[in-house]
């Protein structure tokens, strides 16, 4: 069997396991991508994601993770939404969750498939393997861009000619030398729609992201109060943001996912904000069992929901928002102050005494801003 035959058999096996696309990359990351990562960290654009700095050296070169790696099998799984995620932004009283997080955590599903393929590779070819799905410092998008899977667009995410912007990625490292793909190449041309649509101007330049301004980062990775300058721009986005992905013209070739695990679960995406305000920790965990949303915890989740309430213009949300002024979590109380000041400023002013009783510095600052 030739190397090309082995490569074809492995990619066929990956597709048979349910992946949408497969490619093979050399075990290296180019100097341009390494320089972009270095600049991203040096400029502090990774924000609170300290692991980006801690693992910088290993992330820059796959061989520092595993010196024996020769080839990287890059696998993509389509999670295309049934409708344009941008339409959900108009329903201001409803929760808007990023398309990738509307049901089960993709890590679990993909890792099981990767392990099945990797086990078959070991049994069939006697090679050694390691599998990764966003669980180690792997520059998966630059590696994918070395294959036929797709290219990194100006928003820094992967774009596929066949599936648009909606691809989950996983990798199998192997010590078997397989013929690498010819890279897809960049097909963004002069388009900059993904850059121009960003609500918080998170792209300083094409192919460059300042995560500290990104709504996905702010709603998921950021632990404290949402900076005031970004709150109105969040709209009803309570977990992640799809704007730069959804606007891409290549999505005209995208198709909805056939994975039932990725279809929106009832009671989550599109839920009434009023309902989500009532969640205690147990109810939050029950609603988001096995979901990516679960990892941010109930307090940060309610922080995001309260920002959406403040942006909704729905005065009927003021009473449930007001009840959260007594919440045990300072990050929830602070967001409730801001939301109430937007929905019912007179009522907020009448509660000024709560400022004197408050002990958390961030919440005291929220009261000071709300009361002028």
XYZ file of C-alpha atoms in Angstrom:
372
model
C 0.000 0.000 0.000
C 1.389 3.405 -0.978
C 1.426 6.482 1.250
C -1.326 7.974 -0.902
C -3.420 4.835 -0.419
C -2.981 5.020 3.357
C -3.946 8.682 3.359
C -7.067 7.959 1.299
C -8.065 5.071 3.550
C -7.665 7.202 6.686
C -9.650 10.141 5.313
C -12.357 7.743 4.086
C -12.535 6.258 7.571
C -12.883 9.742 9.090
C -15.780 10.563 6.803
C -17.401 7.225 7.599
C -17.209 8.139 11.300
C -19.348 11.197 10.581
C -16.846 13.978 9.998
C -17.759 16.414 7.249
C -14.273 17.003 5.874
C -10.763 15.648 6.409
C -7.296 16.799 5.480
C -3.651 16.122 6.247
C -1.180 18.798 7.312
C 2.540 18.688 7.946
C 3.436 18.901 11.626
C 4.426 22.546 11.560
C 2.999 26.034 11.853
C 4.266 28.743 9.534
C 6.293 31.762 10.715
C 3.483 34.187 9.829
C 1.035 32.379 12.111
C 3.645 32.102 14.859
C 4.280 35.856 14.629
C 0.553 36.609 14.835
C 0.278 34.505 17.981
C 3.319 36.175 19.525
C 1.871 39.625 18.834
C -1.553 38.617 20.167
C -0.031 37.656 23.508
C 2.540 40.457 23.649
C -0.210 43.066 23.148
C -2.330 41.546 25.919
C -5.114 40.830 23.447
C -5.641 37.414 25.062
C -7.051 39.153 28.165
C -7.691 36.801 31.085
C -6.860 33.704 29.042
C -3.573 33.227 30.867
C -3.034 29.792 29.380
C -2.327 31.446 26.027
C 0.819 33.026 27.484
C 1.701 30.041 29.668
C 1.681 27.629 26.727
C 3.010 29.987 24.069
C 6.163 28.017 23.263
C 4.314 24.696 22.986
C 1.510 26.258 20.955
C 3.895 27.640 18.346
C 5.244 24.252 17.289
C 3.389 20.901 17.286
C 6.698 19.071 17.809
C 7.112 20.589 21.241
C 3.924 18.753 22.216
C 5.123 15.477 20.684
C 8.573 15.362 19.049
C 7.723 12.205 17.070
C 4.760 13.682 15.199
C 5.119 13.611 11.422
C 1.610 14.373 10.170
C -1.589 15.901 11.505
C -4.984 14.614 10.420
C -7.334 17.622 10.603
C -11.032 16.779 10.815
C -13.974 19.138 10.547
C -17.566 18.586 11.657
C -20.365 20.770 10.334
C -22.527 22.528 12.938
C -24.363 24.806 10.530
C -27.475 26.379 12.106
C -30.879 25.925 10.520
C -31.350 29.680 10.090
C -29.191 32.788 10.037
C -28.150 33.522 13.641
C -28.442 37.249 12.914
C -32.239 37.020 12.897
C -32.262 36.176 16.621
C -30.770 39.580 17.403
C -34.118 41.207 16.654
C -35.902 39.323 19.448
C -34.665 41.577 22.215
C -36.657 39.855 24.971
C -35.225 36.452 24.078
C -31.849 34.871 24.798
C -29.397 34.601 21.927
C -26.826 31.822 22.368
C -24.033 31.288 19.855
C -24.819 28.550 17.336
C -21.989 26.313 18.536
C -23.324 26.191 22.112
C -27.058 25.648 21.642
C -26.984 22.036 22.735
C -24.328 19.473 23.671
C -20.636 20.233 24.104
C -18.935 19.353 20.838
C -15.717 18.329 22.609
C -17.306 15.141 23.928
C -18.815 14.016 20.643
C -15.733 14.773 18.548
C -13.264 13.227 20.977
C -15.103 9.893 20.910
C -14.944 9.831 17.129
C -11.292 10.839 17.088
C -10.456 7.992 19.452
C -12.268 5.468 17.286
C -10.353 6.595 14.204
C -7.057 6.702 16.102
C -7.592 3.177 17.455
C -8.298 1.924 13.931
C -5.126 3.635 12.643
C -3.011 1.948 15.308
C -4.558 -1.468 14.627
C -4.291 -1.102 10.853
C -0.894 0.567 10.400
C 0.928 0.019 13.693
C 1.518 3.758 14.045
C 1.417 5.874 17.164
C -1.200 8.602 17.614
C -2.424 11.376 19.902
C -5.845 13.048 19.660
C -6.764 16.654 20.398
C -9.983 18.648 20.331
C -9.258 22.061 21.823
C -7.787 20.251 24.860
C -4.119 21.124 24.409
C -2.058 24.046 23.061
C -2.592 23.190 19.391
C -2.899 25.912 16.756
C -5.696 24.023 15.072
C -6.873 26.726 12.687
C -3.411 27.405 11.209
C -2.921 23.651 10.853
C -6.310 23.325 9.154
C -5.336 26.151 6.806
C -2.468 23.985 5.554
C -5.022 21.484 4.257
C -7.994 21.371 1.910
C -10.312 21.817 4.927
C -10.333 25.617 4.630
C -8.497 28.849 5.295
C -8.349 31.412 8.088
C -10.551 34.338 7.148
C -10.006 37.956 8.086
C -11.957 37.286 11.300
C -9.241 34.685 12.135
C -11.747 31.808 12.061
C -11.721 28.972 9.586
C -13.768 29.254 6.380
C -14.679 26.382 4.089
C -15.622 26.679 0.425
C -18.232 23.975 0.953
C -19.507 24.582 4.500
C -18.909 28.260 5.173
C -17.988 29.268 8.712
C -19.571 26.430 10.679
C -16.893 23.841 11.418
C -15.768 22.214 14.638
C -12.183 20.979 14.442
C -10.313 18.017 15.874
C -6.836 16.643 15.221
C -5.030 13.320 15.245
C -1.246 13.564 15.511
C 0.602 10.558 14.123
C 4.207 9.470 13.706
C 3.254 8.130 10.283
C 4.414 10.322 7.412
C 1.406 10.968 5.177
C 1.397 13.067 2.006
C 0.200 16.548 3.018
C -2.636 18.314 1.239
C -2.154 21.305 -0.941
C -3.376 24.243 1.143
C -6.775 25.631 0.164
C -5.491 29.199 -0.039
C -7.167 32.424 1.029
C -10.426 33.244 -0.777
C -11.461 36.356 1.187
C -10.334 38.726 -1.542
C -11.301 42.343 -0.894
C -14.260 41.431 1.335
C -14.236 42.810 4.885
C -17.821 42.207 5.977
C -16.739 40.199 9.017
C -14.571 43.087 10.192
C -17.124 45.809 9.622
C -20.052 44.061 11.293
C -18.336 43.475 14.636
C -20.438 45.300 17.281
C -17.418 46.096 19.457
C -14.711 46.742 16.834
C -12.711 43.734 18.000
C -10.607 43.525 14.817
C -7.727 46.047 14.823
C -6.773 44.833 11.341
C -7.617 41.963 8.990
C -6.617 38.584 10.441
C -6.120 40.185 13.866
C -8.453 39.814 16.852
C -8.373 41.750 20.120
C -10.158 39.201 22.307
C -10.666 41.719 25.111
C -13.169 43.533 22.879
C -14.884 40.404 21.536
C -18.393 39.605 22.806
C -17.581 35.896 22.804
C -14.645 36.547 25.127
C -16.587 38.990 27.293
C -19.563 36.683 27.810
C -17.562 33.478 28.259
C -13.979 34.022 29.410
C -14.215 37.366 31.235
C -14.971 36.817 34.915
C -15.794 40.261 36.282
C -18.345 42.918 35.360
C -18.779 43.528 31.630
C -16.977 46.813 30.773
C -19.552 49.573 30.314
C -18.346 50.493 26.839
C -19.449 47.092 25.483
C -22.761 46.508 27.263
C -25.173 48.087 24.805
C -23.328 46.467 21.895
C -24.003 43.048 23.442
C -27.717 43.323 22.698
C -29.331 40.004 23.629
C -26.159 37.924 23.170
C -25.908 36.036 26.448
C -23.288 33.482 25.384
C -20.951 34.125 22.491
C -21.470 36.003 19.239
C -21.858 34.786 15.652
C -21.924 38.059 13.746
C -18.538 37.785 12.019
C -19.250 34.165 11.097
C -22.842 34.636 9.974
C -22.097 37.549 7.634
C -19.508 35.639 5.593
C -20.564 35.329 1.913
C -19.185 31.781 1.807
C -22.103 30.705 3.975
C -24.192 30.568 0.806
C -22.717 27.074 0.452
C -23.367 26.105 4.089
C -25.900 23.422 4.970
C -27.642 22.808 8.304
C -26.009 20.211 10.512
C -27.475 16.727 10.624
C -26.089 16.124 14.117
C -29.038 16.085 16.489
C -26.645 16.817 19.353
C -26.098 20.292 17.905
C -29.740 21.251 17.332
C -31.040 23.879 19.808
C -32.267 22.348 23.039
C -35.651 23.509 24.347
C -35.602 26.210 26.992
C -32.135 27.571 26.207
C -31.542 29.508 22.972
C -34.569 31.694 22.342
C -35.780 31.419 25.926
C -37.513 34.413 27.474
C -35.076 36.501 29.476
C -37.634 36.696 32.284
C -37.489 32.935 32.706
C -33.694 32.806 32.761
C -33.604 35.424 35.526
C -35.219 32.911 37.866
C -32.496 30.267 37.598
C -30.734 29.270 40.783
C -27.567 27.183 40.587
C -29.388 23.832 40.486
C -31.807 24.956 37.780
C -28.965 26.432 35.735
C -27.013 23.189 35.907
C -30.082 21.159 34.981
C -30.884 23.326 31.966
C -27.332 23.272 30.641
C -26.271 19.720 31.439
C -23.521 18.625 29.001
C -23.635 22.080 27.363
C -20.678 24.438 26.816
C -22.720 27.107 28.609
C -22.458 25.207 31.873
C -18.770 25.995 32.323
C -19.272 29.727 32.915
C -21.491 29.018 35.910
C -24.808 30.464 36.982
C -23.432 33.821 38.199
C -21.651 34.852 35.003
C -24.580 33.525 32.995
C -27.035 35.740 34.913
C -24.641 38.669 34.525
C -24.988 38.246 30.767
C -28.763 37.781 30.934
C -29.101 40.983 32.960
C -27.129 42.946 30.376
C -29.526 41.606 27.748
C -32.461 42.684 29.940
C -31.066 46.208 30.157
C -30.798 46.284 26.373
C -34.270 44.858 25.773
C -36.347 47.982 26.412
C -38.914 45.699 28.092
C -40.090 47.536 31.213
C -41.923 44.389 32.322
C -38.516 42.890 33.122
C -37.820 45.512 35.797
C -39.455 43.605 38.727
C -37.508 40.331 38.222
C -34.349 42.367 37.625
C -34.941 44.252 40.865
C -35.167 41.007 42.802
C -31.613 40.199 41.769
C -30.328 43.294 43.575
C -30.356 40.947 46.585
C -28.451 38.121 44.876
C -25.524 36.586 46.737
C -23.128 37.120 43.810
C -21.678 40.650 43.443
C -21.341 40.242 39.667
C -25.091 39.555 39.488
C -26.024 42.442 41.783
C -23.898 44.869 39.784
C -25.425 43.831 36.460
C -28.884 44.103 38.031
C -28.178 47.715 39.034
C -27.224 48.564 35.463
C -30.200 46.735 33.936
C -32.665 48.392 36.309
C -31.198 51.822 35.568
C -31.948 51.222 31.887
C -35.412 49.730 32.314
C -36.779 51.821 35.170
C -34.443 54.708 36.043
C -36.909 56.346 38.456
C -37.377 53.102 40.361
C -33.616 52.614 40.417
C -33.121 56.081 41.892
C -35.706 55.361 44.579
C -33.566 52.445 45.775
C -30.529 54.590 46.437
C -30.349 53.335 50.010
C -29.070 50.009 48.734
C -25.864 51.753 47.736
C -25.075 52.572 51.349
C -25.694 48.966 52.411
C -23.493 47.522 49.655
C -20.020 46.220 50.532
C -18.617 45.142 47.167
C -16.556 47.822 45.398
C -17.699 46.893 41.897
C -21.374 47.036 42.868
C -20.882 50.366 44.686
C -19.409 51.703 41.449
C -22.464 50.496 39.545
C -24.739 52.362 41.946
C -22.628 55.500 41.598
C -22.929 55.373 37.811
C -26.648 54.595 37.937
C -27.417 57.430 40.321
C -25.208 59.927 38.593
